[in-house]
Amino acid sequence: MAETMIGLAGNPNCGKTTLFNELTGSNGYVGNWPGVTVEKKQATWRTDKSVTFVDLPGIYSLSPYTPEEVVSRDYIVEERPDAVINLVDATNLERNLYLTTQLLEAGRPVVVGLNMCDLLKERGDVIDVAALSERLGVPVVQVSALRNTNLDELVKKAVAAGQAGRVQPGAKCFSPEVEEALEKISQIVSDCCDANLVRWYSVKVFERDSEAVKQLHLSSAQLNQAEKVIKAVEKSRDDDAESIITSDRYDWIAETMGACVKKAPKKLSMSE
Ligand code: GDP
Ligand code: K
Ligand code: MG
């Protein structure tokens, strides 16, 4: 079988280390990512040595502000693992999905592992996995890293996604006005990057993410053209481009929570 590289991405405390150790037997090589003191762990799957996992640092976003975020996004966008497993703490789904919406845009096939499903069950909350998968446009598997539940299925889905090499289009999570602006920007960037990264770079250009924009080598005419599109939306929303992107993501996530999560009815305590 061909070698498969799988990146493990997720928020801090979502259970990534527990998953990594369970999958690999923690036989992993531990070192640092080049140029930064951020730990890098990499090891093969116990079940099949042709599958290698890279444990990415815990992050809340793929923005360029911390070494952990930069390491993670450079790894996904530039080193291009075959697939990414996005481990999500299902008991904190709303907060965790913020990173998920960004990973979906990063140009690699994503499979979502809904972790801590044992705790979710205890609470009595129910996530409609099929509806969530439909909305994200990627496979979603309920797992428990701690109890080794469904981990093989999660990895098999990720290996299959990597071998198919089909990249999800990403969630259409922005307001119509922003989507329209991104469409215009995508026409500017599409000649300058891989087809799988057009959505990623369109959002990055809109956010004026200078690290990402640098990689596109746009002409000043192209940059001016993009700037006009961005400024028009900023004027109409009376907000800066980066905040517009963030707030649209959160609106879409709130809608997703409404559509996919049933909270257990609150139990009344004896004193109430
Ligand atoms: P990381 O920061 O993403 O590497 O998270 P860790 O692997 O360190 O896990 C954070 C905490 O969550 C630890 O106390 C784990 O034992 C716990 N944990 C991880 N996965 C699960 C799970 O599936 N169920 C439960 N109940 N706890 C889990
Ligand atoms: K931790
Ligand atoms: Mg960890």
mmCIF file of C-alpha atoms and ligand atoms in Angstrom:
data_model
loop_
_atom_site.group_PDB
_atom_site.id
_atom_site.type_symbol
_atom_site.label_atom_id
_atom_site.label_comp_id
_atom_site.label_asym_id
_atom_site.label_seq_id
_atom_site.Cartn_x
_atom_site.Cartn_y
_atom_site.Cartn_z
ATOM 1 C CA MET A 1 0.000 0.000 0.000
ATOM 2 C CA ALA A 2 1.124 3.560 -0.676
ATOM 3 C CA GLU A 3 2.389 5.636 2.226
ATOM 4 C CA THR A 4 -0.281 7.858 3.745
ATOM 5 C CA MET A 5 0.455 10.970 5.809
ATOM 6 C CA ILE A 6 -2.285 12.186 8.102
ATOM 7 C CA GLY A 7 -2.139 15.437 10.068
ATOM 8 C CA LEU A 8 -4.005 15.568 13.389
ATOM 9 C CA ALA A 9 -5.435 19.027 14.018
ATOM 10 C CA GLY A 10 -7.667 20.381 16.761
ATOM 11 C CA ASN A 11 -8.155 22.796 19.630
ATOM 12 C CA PRO A 12 -6.062 22.451 22.798
ATOM 13 C CA ASN A 13 -7.539 19.777 25.097
ATOM 14 C CA CYS A 14 -9.707 18.167 22.415
ATOM 15 C CA GLY A 15 -7.905 14.850 23.078
ATOM 16 C CA LYS A 16 -5.291 14.901 20.315
ATOM 17 C CA THR A 17 -2.464 13.484 22.417
ATOM 18 C CA THR A 18 -4.747 10.757 23.749
ATOM 19 C CA LEU A 19 -5.694 9.897 20.158
ATOM 20 C CA PHE A 20 -2.108 10.014 18.907
ATOM 21 C CA ASN A 21 -0.896 7.723 21.698
ATOM 22 C CA GLU A 22 -3.777 5.309 21.211
ATOM 23 C CA LEU A 23 -3.193 5.100 17.443
ATOM 24 C CA THR A 24 0.577 4.860 17.521
ATOM 25 C CA GLY A 25 1.392 3.311 20.881
ATOM 26 C CA SER A 26 3.275 6.575 21.481
ATOM 27 C CA ASN A 27 6.363 5.232 19.716
ATOM 28 C CA GLY A 28 6.606 8.635 18.112
ATOM 29 C CA TYR A 29 9.580 10.727 17.163
ATOM 30 C CA VAL A 30 9.540 13.884 19.224
ATOM 31 C CA GLY A 31 11.403 16.959 18.068
ATOM 32 C CA ASN A 32 10.699 20.566 17.201
ATOM 33 C CA TRP A 33 9.249 22.116 14.065
ATOM 34 C CA PRO A 34 11.980 23.930 12.093
ATOM 35 C CA GLY A 35 12.804 27.379 13.467
ATOM 36 C CA VAL A 36 10.437 27.351 16.443
ATOM 37 C CA THR A 37 10.262 25.678 19.841
ATOM 38 C CA VAL A 38 6.989 23.972 19.064
ATOM 39 C CA GLU A 39 6.997 20.224 19.635
ATOM 40 C CA LYS A 40 6.572 17.960 16.616
ATOM 41 C CA LYS A 41 5.449 14.368 17.039
ATOM 42 C CA GLN A 42 5.201 11.882 14.246
ATOM 43 C CA ALA A 43 4.608 8.113 14.345
ATOM 44 C CA THR A 44 3.076 5.257 12.397
ATOM 45 C CA TRP A 45 -0.272 3.566 12.951
ATOM 46 C CA ARG A 46 -0.119 0.423 15.085
ATOM 47 C CA THR A 47 -2.474 -1.359 12.671
ATOM 48 C CA ASP A 48 -0.685 -0.443 9.447
ATOM 49 C CA LYS A 49 2.834 1.016 9.346
ATOM 50 C CA SER A 50 2.227 2.620 5.949
ATOM 51 C CA VAL A 51 0.066 5.215 7.712
ATOM 52 C CA THR A 52 1.917 8.010 9.512
ATOM 53 C CA PHE A 53 0.341 10.535 11.870
ATOM 54 C CA VAL A 54 1.696 14.000 12.523
ATOM 55 C CA ASP A 55 0.370 15.538 15.747
ATOM 56 C CA LEU A 56 -0.081 19.253 15.065
ATOM 57 C CA PRO A 57 -0.026 21.764 17.939
ATOM 58 C CA GLY A 58 -3.373 22.547 19.594
ATOM 59 C CA ILE A 59 -4.822 25.727 18.061
ATOM 60 C CA TYR A 60 -8.091 27.689 17.912
ATOM 61 C CA SER A 61 -7.578 29.164 14.468
ATOM 62 C CA LEU A 62 -5.368 29.063 11.359
ATOM 63 C CA SER A 63 -4.594 32.770 11.649
ATOM 64 C CA PRO A 64 -0.930 33.852 11.484
ATOM 65 C CA TYR A 65 -0.555 35.150 15.056
ATOM 66 C CA THR A 66 1.121 32.356 17.041
ATOM 67 C CA PRO A 67 3.957 29.954 16.130
ATOM 68 C CA GLU A 68 1.517 27.068 16.722
ATOM 69 C CA GLU A 69 -0.940 28.450 14.166
ATOM 70 C CA VAL A 70 1.796 29.146 11.634
ATOM 71 C CA VAL A 71 3.324 25.670 12.036
ATOM 72 C CA SER A 72 -0.076 24.056 11.550
ATOM 73 C CA ARG A 73 -1.135 26.000 8.513
ATOM 74 C CA ASP A 74 2.253 25.815 6.795
ATOM 75 C CA TYR A 75 2.238 22.067 7.315
ATOM 76 C CA ILE A 76 -1.241 21.642 5.815
ATOM 77 C CA VAL A 77 -0.986 24.181 2.984
ATOM 78 C CA GLU A 78 2.648 23.620 1.977
ATOM 79 C CA GLU A 79 3.691 20.119 3.072
ATOM 80 C CA ARG A 80 0.269 18.842 2.032
ATOM 81 C CA PRO A 81 -0.462 15.712 4.066
ATOM 82 C CA ASP A 82 -2.723 13.216 2.257
ATOM 83 C CA ALA A 83 -5.525 14.002 4.695
ATOM 84 C CA VAL A 84 -6.277 15.886 7.889
ATOM 85 C CA ILE A 85 -8.139 14.457 10.852
ATOM 86 C CA ASN A 86 -9.806 17.357 12.651
ATOM 87 C CA LEU A 87 -10.418 16.138 16.188
ATOM 88 C CA VAL A 88 -13.247 18.058 17.792
ATOM 89 C CA ASP A 89 -14.370 18.109 21.423
ATOM 90 C CA ALA A 90 -18.042 17.267 20.932
ATOM 91 C CA THR A 91 -18.888 18.708 24.355
ATOM 92 C CA ASN A 92 -17.552 22.088 23.134
ATOM 93 C CA LEU A 93 -18.711 21.805 19.556
ATOM 94 C CA GLU A 94 -19.569 25.452 18.961
ATOM 95 C CA ARG A 95 -16.130 26.722 19.930
ATOM 96 C CA ASN A 96 -14.305 23.880 18.131
ATOM 97 C CA LEU A 97 -16.101 24.407 14.803
ATOM 98 C CA TYR A 98 -14.377 27.753 14.313
ATOM 99 C CA LEU A 99 -11.129 25.962 13.471
ATOM 100 C CA THR A 100 -13.071 23.372 11.473
ATOM 101 C CA THR A 101 -14.478 26.002 9.072
ATOM 102 C CA GLN A 102 -10.894 27.113 8.381
ATOM 103 C CA LEU A 103 -9.460 23.608 7.986
ATOM 104 C CA LEU A 104 -12.136 22.891 5.373
ATOM 105 C CA GLU A 105 -10.623 25.701 3.263
ATOM 106 C CA ALA A 106 -6.985 24.644 3.599
ATOM 107 C CA GLY A 107 -6.844 22.494 0.464
ATOM 108 C CA ARG A 108 -6.535 18.979 1.919
ATOM 109 C CA PRO A 109 -9.219 16.296 2.456
ATOM 110 C CA VAL A 110 -10.631 16.578 5.985
ATOM 111 C CA VAL A 111 -12.350 13.976 8.146
ATOM 112 C CA VAL A 112 -13.882 15.144 11.426
ATOM 113 C CA GLY A 113 -13.588 13.028 14.568
ATOM 114 C CA LEU A 114 -16.209 14.018 17.136
ATOM 115 C CA ASN A 115 -14.305 13.143 20.289
ATOM 116 C CA MET A 116 -15.505 12.703 23.888
ATOM 117 C CA CYS A 117 -18.703 11.053 22.672
ATOM 118 C CA ASP A 118 -18.719 9.095 25.969
ATOM 119 C CA LEU A 119 -19.109 12.396 27.871
ATOM 120 C CA LEU A 120 -21.690 13.656 25.413
ATOM 121 C CA LYS A 121 -23.740 10.522 26.015
ATOM 122 C CA GLU A 122 -23.529 10.982 29.788
ATOM 123 C CA ARG A 123 -24.863 14.510 29.398
ATOM 124 C CA GLY A 124 -27.688 13.294 27.198
ATOM 125 C CA ASP A 125 -26.870 15.726 24.374
ATOM 126 C CA VAL A 126 -27.320 14.372 20.845
ATOM 127 C CA ILE A 127 -25.463 15.461 17.714
ATOM 128 C CA ASP A 128 -27.065 14.638 14.373
ATOM 129 C CA VAL A 129 -23.911 13.283 12.734
ATOM 130 C CA ALA A 130 -25.457 12.896 9.271
ATOM 131 C CA ALA A 131 -26.722 16.487 9.292
ATOM 132 C CA LEU A 132 -23.378 17.805 10.531
ATOM 133 C CA SER A 133 -21.506 15.818 7.888
ATOM 134 C CA GLU A 134 -23.828 17.157 5.196
ATOM 135 C CA ARG A 135 -23.320 20.738 6.345
ATOM 136 C CA LEU A 136 -19.530 20.458 6.585
ATOM 137 C CA GLY A 137 -19.275 18.464 3.357
ATOM 138 C CA VAL A 138 -16.916 15.886 4.909
ATOM 139 C CA PRO A 139 -17.194 12.564 6.792
ATOM 140 C CA VAL A 140 -17.884 12.869 10.527
ATOM 141 C CA VAL A 141 -17.202 9.965 12.920
ATOM 142 C CA GLN A 142 -18.172 9.885 16.600
ATOM 143 C CA VAL A 143 -15.207 8.619 18.624
ATOM 144 C CA SER A 144 -13.783 8.379 22.080
ATOM 145 C CA ALA A 145 -9.996 8.581 22.120
ATOM 146 C CA LEU A 146 -9.975 7.689 25.816
ATOM 147 C CA ARG A 147 -12.098 4.557 25.408
ATOM 148 C CA ASN A 148 -10.751 3.612 21.975
ATOM 149 C CA THR A 149 -14.193 3.791 20.382
ATOM 150 C CA ASN A 150 -14.471 3.988 16.561
ATOM 151 C CA LEU A 151 -10.831 5.043 16.151
ATOM 152 C CA ASP A 152 -10.174 2.482 13.409
ATOM 153 C CA GLU A 153 -13.188 3.726 11.492
ATOM 154 C CA LEU A 154 -11.951 7.312 11.806
ATOM 155 C CA VAL A 155 -8.504 6.408 10.463
ATOM 156 C CA LYS A 156 -9.916 4.256 7.658
ATOM 157 C CA LYS A 157 -12.123 7.150 6.531
ATOM 158 C CA ALA A 158 -9.131 9.484 6.584
ATOM 159 C CA VAL A 159 -6.958 7.034 4.615
ATOM 160 C CA ALA A 160 -9.772 6.596 2.065
ATOM 161 C CA ALA A 161 -10.221 10.370 1.793
ATOM 162 C CA GLY A 162 -6.477 10.763 1.269
ATOM 163 C CA GLN A 163 -6.359 8.067 -1.406
ATOM 164 C CA ALA A 164 -9.372 9.530 -3.218
ATOM 165 C CA GLY A 165 -7.559 12.884 -3.071
ATOM 166 C CA ARG A 166 -10.811 14.793 -3.444
ATOM 167 C CA VAL A 167 -10.810 18.053 -1.521
ATOM 168 C CA GLN A 168 -14.076 19.372 -0.072
ATOM 169 C CA PRO A 169 -15.234 22.742 -1.423
ATOM 170 C CA GLY A 170 -15.437 24.159 2.126
ATOM 171 C CA ALA A 171 -18.532 25.470 3.857
ATOM 172 C CA LYS A 172 -20.287 28.413 2.243
ATOM 173 C CA CYS A 173 -20.198 30.084 5.632
ATOM 174 C CA PHE A 174 -20.122 33.768 4.713
ATOM 175 C CA SER A 175 -22.934 36.243 4.071
ATOM 176 C CA PRO A 176 -24.008 36.683 0.417
ATOM 177 C CA GLU A 177 -22.175 39.994 0.105
ATOM 178 C CA VAL A 178 -18.922 38.449 1.342
ATOM 179 C CA GLU A 179 -19.372 35.347 -0.819
ATOM 180 C CA GLU A 180 -19.767 37.648 -3.814
ATOM 181 C CA ALA A 181 -16.572 39.506 -2.900
ATOM 182 C CA LEU A 182 -14.722 36.194 -2.459
ATOM 183 C CA GLU A 183 -15.923 35.108 -5.890
ATOM 184 C CA LYS A 184 -14.392 38.258 -7.420
ATOM 185 C CA ILE A 185 -11.157 37.747 -5.510
ATOM 186 C CA SER A 186 -11.017 34.098 -6.554
ATOM 187 C CA GLN A 187 -10.793 35.235 -10.163
ATOM 188 C CA ILE A 188 -7.735 37.277 -9.263
ATOM 189 C CA VAL A 189 -5.945 34.532 -7.326
ATOM 190 C CA SER A 190 -6.928 31.471 -9.362
ATOM 191 C CA ASP A 191 -3.964 31.754 -11.733
ATOM 192 C CA CYS A 192 -1.548 32.177 -8.844
ATOM 193 C CA CYS A 193 -2.232 29.058 -6.773
ATOM 194 C CA ASP A 194 -3.254 25.409 -6.772
ATOM 195 C CA ALA A 195 -6.947 24.882 -7.664
ATOM 196 C CA ASN A 196 -7.538 23.309 -4.229
ATOM 197 C CA LEU A 197 -6.335 26.497 -2.529
ATOM 198 C CA VAL A 198 -8.402 29.105 -4.372
ATOM 199 C CA ARG A 199 -10.955 29.329 -1.539
ATOM 200 C CA TRP A 200 -8.187 29.476 1.085
ATOM 201 C CA TYR A 201 -6.288 32.276 -0.645
ATOM 202 C CA SER A 202 -9.457 34.189 -1.529
ATOM 203 C CA VAL A 203 -10.347 34.372 2.169
ATOM 204 C CA LYS A 204 -6.736 35.188 3.091
ATOM 205 C CA VAL A 205 -6.577 38.040 0.566
ATOM 206 C CA PHE A 206 -9.917 39.355 1.876
ATOM 207 C CA GLU A 207 -8.532 39.264 5.440
ATOM 208 C CA ARG A 208 -5.313 40.971 4.265
ATOM 209 C CA ASP A 209 -3.273 38.125 5.752
ATOM 210 C CA SER A 210 0.118 39.401 4.622
ATOM 211 C CA GLU A 211 1.987 36.103 5.117
ATOM 212 C CA ALA A 212 -0.436 34.283 2.848
ATOM 213 C CA VAL A 213 -0.738 37.119 0.319
ATOM 214 C CA LYS A 214 3.066 37.211 -0.036
ATOM 215 C CA GLN A 215 3.014 33.605 -1.286
ATOM 216 C CA LEU A 216 0.740 34.549 -4.200
ATOM 217 C CA HIS A 217 3.132 37.106 -5.757
ATOM 218 C CA LEU A 218 0.243 39.260 -6.981
ATOM 219 C CA SER A 219 0.992 42.315 -9.110
ATOM 220 C CA SER A 220 0.177 45.727 -7.658
ATOM 221 C CA ALA A 221 -2.664 46.031 -10.182
ATOM 222 C CA GLN A 222 -4.142 42.772 -8.861
ATOM 223 C CA LEU A 223 -3.694 43.912 -5.252
ATOM 224 C CA ASN A 224 -5.462 47.206 -6.012
ATOM 225 C CA GLN A 225 -8.301 45.375 -7.683
ATOM 226 C CA ALA A 226 -8.741 43.137 -4.614
ATOM 227 C CA GLU A 227 -8.469 46.119 -2.277
ATOM 228 C CA LYS A 228 -11.392 47.828 -4.026
ATOM 229 C CA VAL A 229 -13.573 44.754 -3.523
ATOM 230 C CA ILE A 230 -12.592 44.488 0.152
ATOM 231 C CA LYS A 231 -13.121 48.195 0.891
ATOM 232 C CA ALA A 232 -16.625 48.120 -0.611
ATOM 233 C CA VAL A 233 -17.676 45.351 1.801
ATOM 234 C CA GLU A 234 -15.990 47.081 4.750
ATOM 235 C CA LYS A 235 -17.901 50.239 3.972
ATOM 236 C CA SER A 236 -21.220 48.475 3.659
ATOM 237 C CA ARG A 237 -20.717 46.444 6.862
ATOM 238 C CA ASP A 238 -18.974 49.280 8.740
ATOM 239 C CA ASP A 239 -16.400 46.797 10.018
ATOM 240 C CA ASP A 240 -12.897 45.653 9.098
ATOM 241 C CA ALA A 241 -12.473 42.710 6.753
ATOM 242 C CA GLU A 242 -10.914 40.347 9.295
ATOM 243 C CA SER A 243 -13.737 40.891 11.813
ATOM 244 C CA ILE A 244 -16.327 40.436 9.072
ATOM 245 C CA ILE A 245 -14.902 37.008 8.225
ATOM 246 C CA THR A 246 -14.787 36.010 11.910
ATOM 247 C CA SER A 247 -18.307 37.157 12.670
ATOM 248 C CA ASP A 248 -19.757 35.443 9.570
ATOM 249 C CA ARG A 249 -18.070 32.189 10.594
ATOM 250 C CA TYR A 250 -19.640 32.420 14.063
ATOM 251 C CA ASP A 251 -23.092 33.139 12.593
ATOM 252 C CA TRP A 252 -22.824 30.079 10.366
ATOM 253 C CA ILE A 253 -21.647 27.969 13.326
ATOM 254 C CA ALA A 254 -24.598 29.129 15.455
ATOM 255 C CA GLU A 255 -26.924 28.077 12.643
ATOM 256 C CA THR A 256 -25.126 24.750 12.408
ATOM 257 C CA MET A 257 -25.555 24.176 16.152
ATOM 258 C CA GLY A 258 -29.267 24.867 15.837
ATOM 259 C CA ALA A 259 -29.608 22.433 12.956
ATOM 260 C CA CYS A 260 -27.440 19.587 14.291
ATOM 261 C CA VAL A 261 -27.455 19.545 18.110
ATOM 262 C CA LYS A 262 -30.207 18.548 20.515
ATOM 263 C CA LYS A 263 -29.356 19.515 24.081
ATOM 264 C CA ALA A 264 -30.700 17.351 26.887
ATOM 265 C CA PRO A 265 -33.492 19.061 28.810
ATOM 266 C CA LYS A 266 -32.007 20.738 31.890
ATOM 267 C CA LYS A 267 -32.507 18.665 35.034
ATOM 268 C CA LEU A 268 -33.955 20.564 37.986
ATOM 269 C CA SER A 269 -32.018 20.133 41.202
ATOM 270 C CA MET A 270 -33.793 19.199 44.444
ATOM 271 C CA SER A 271 -33.638 22.761 45.793
ATOM 272 C CA GLU A 272 -35.431 24.248 42.785
HETATM 273 P P1 GDP B 1 -4.855 17.574 23.726
HETATM 274 O O1 GDP B 1 -4.568 18.861 24.428
HETATM 275 O O2 GDP B 1 -5.738 17.780 22.558
HETATM 276 O O3 GDP B 1 -3.630 16.805 23.403
HETATM 277 O O4 GDP B 1 -5.756 16.719 24.738
HETATM 278 P P2 GDP B 1 -5.345 15.477 25.659
HETATM 279 O O5 GDP B 1 -5.158 14.242 24.853
HETATM 280 O O6 GDP B 1 -4.259 15.882 26.563
HETATM 281 O O7 GDP B 1 -6.726 15.296 26.450
HETATM 282 C C1 GDP B 1 -7.258 16.286 27.301
HETATM 283 C C2 GDP B 1 -8.074 15.609 28.385
HETATM 284 O O8 GDP B 1 -9.236 14.995 27.815
HETATM 285 C C3 GDP B 1 -7.325 14.487 29.104
HETATM 286 O O9 GDP B 1 -7.695 14.530 30.461
HETATM 287 C C4 GDP B 1 -7.855 13.222 28.431
HETATM 288 O O10 GDP B 1 -7.808 12.092 29.267
HETATM 289 C C5 GDP B 1 -9.286 13.617 28.145
HETATM 290 N N1 GDP B 1 -9.868 12.883 26.986
HETATM 291 C C6 GDP B 1 -9.346 12.723 25.758
HETATM 292 N N2 GDP B 1 -10.185 12.022 24.975
HETATM 293 C C7 GDP B 1 -11.269 11.736 25.714
HETATM 294 C C8 GDP B 1 -12.499 11.021 25.470
HETATM 295 O O11 GDP B 1 -12.768 10.516 24.386
HETATM 296 N N3 GDP B 1 -13.384 10.947 26.503
HETATM 297 C C9 GDP B 1 -13.137 11.502 27.735
HETATM 298 N N4 GDP B 1 -14.051 11.371 28.667
HETATM 299 N N5 GDP B 1 -11.999 12.175 27.996
HETATM 300 C C10 GDP B 1 -11.075 12.293 27.005
HETATM 301 K K K B 2 -3.309 19.274 26.995
HETATM 302 MG MG MG B 3 -1.648 17.398 23.318
#
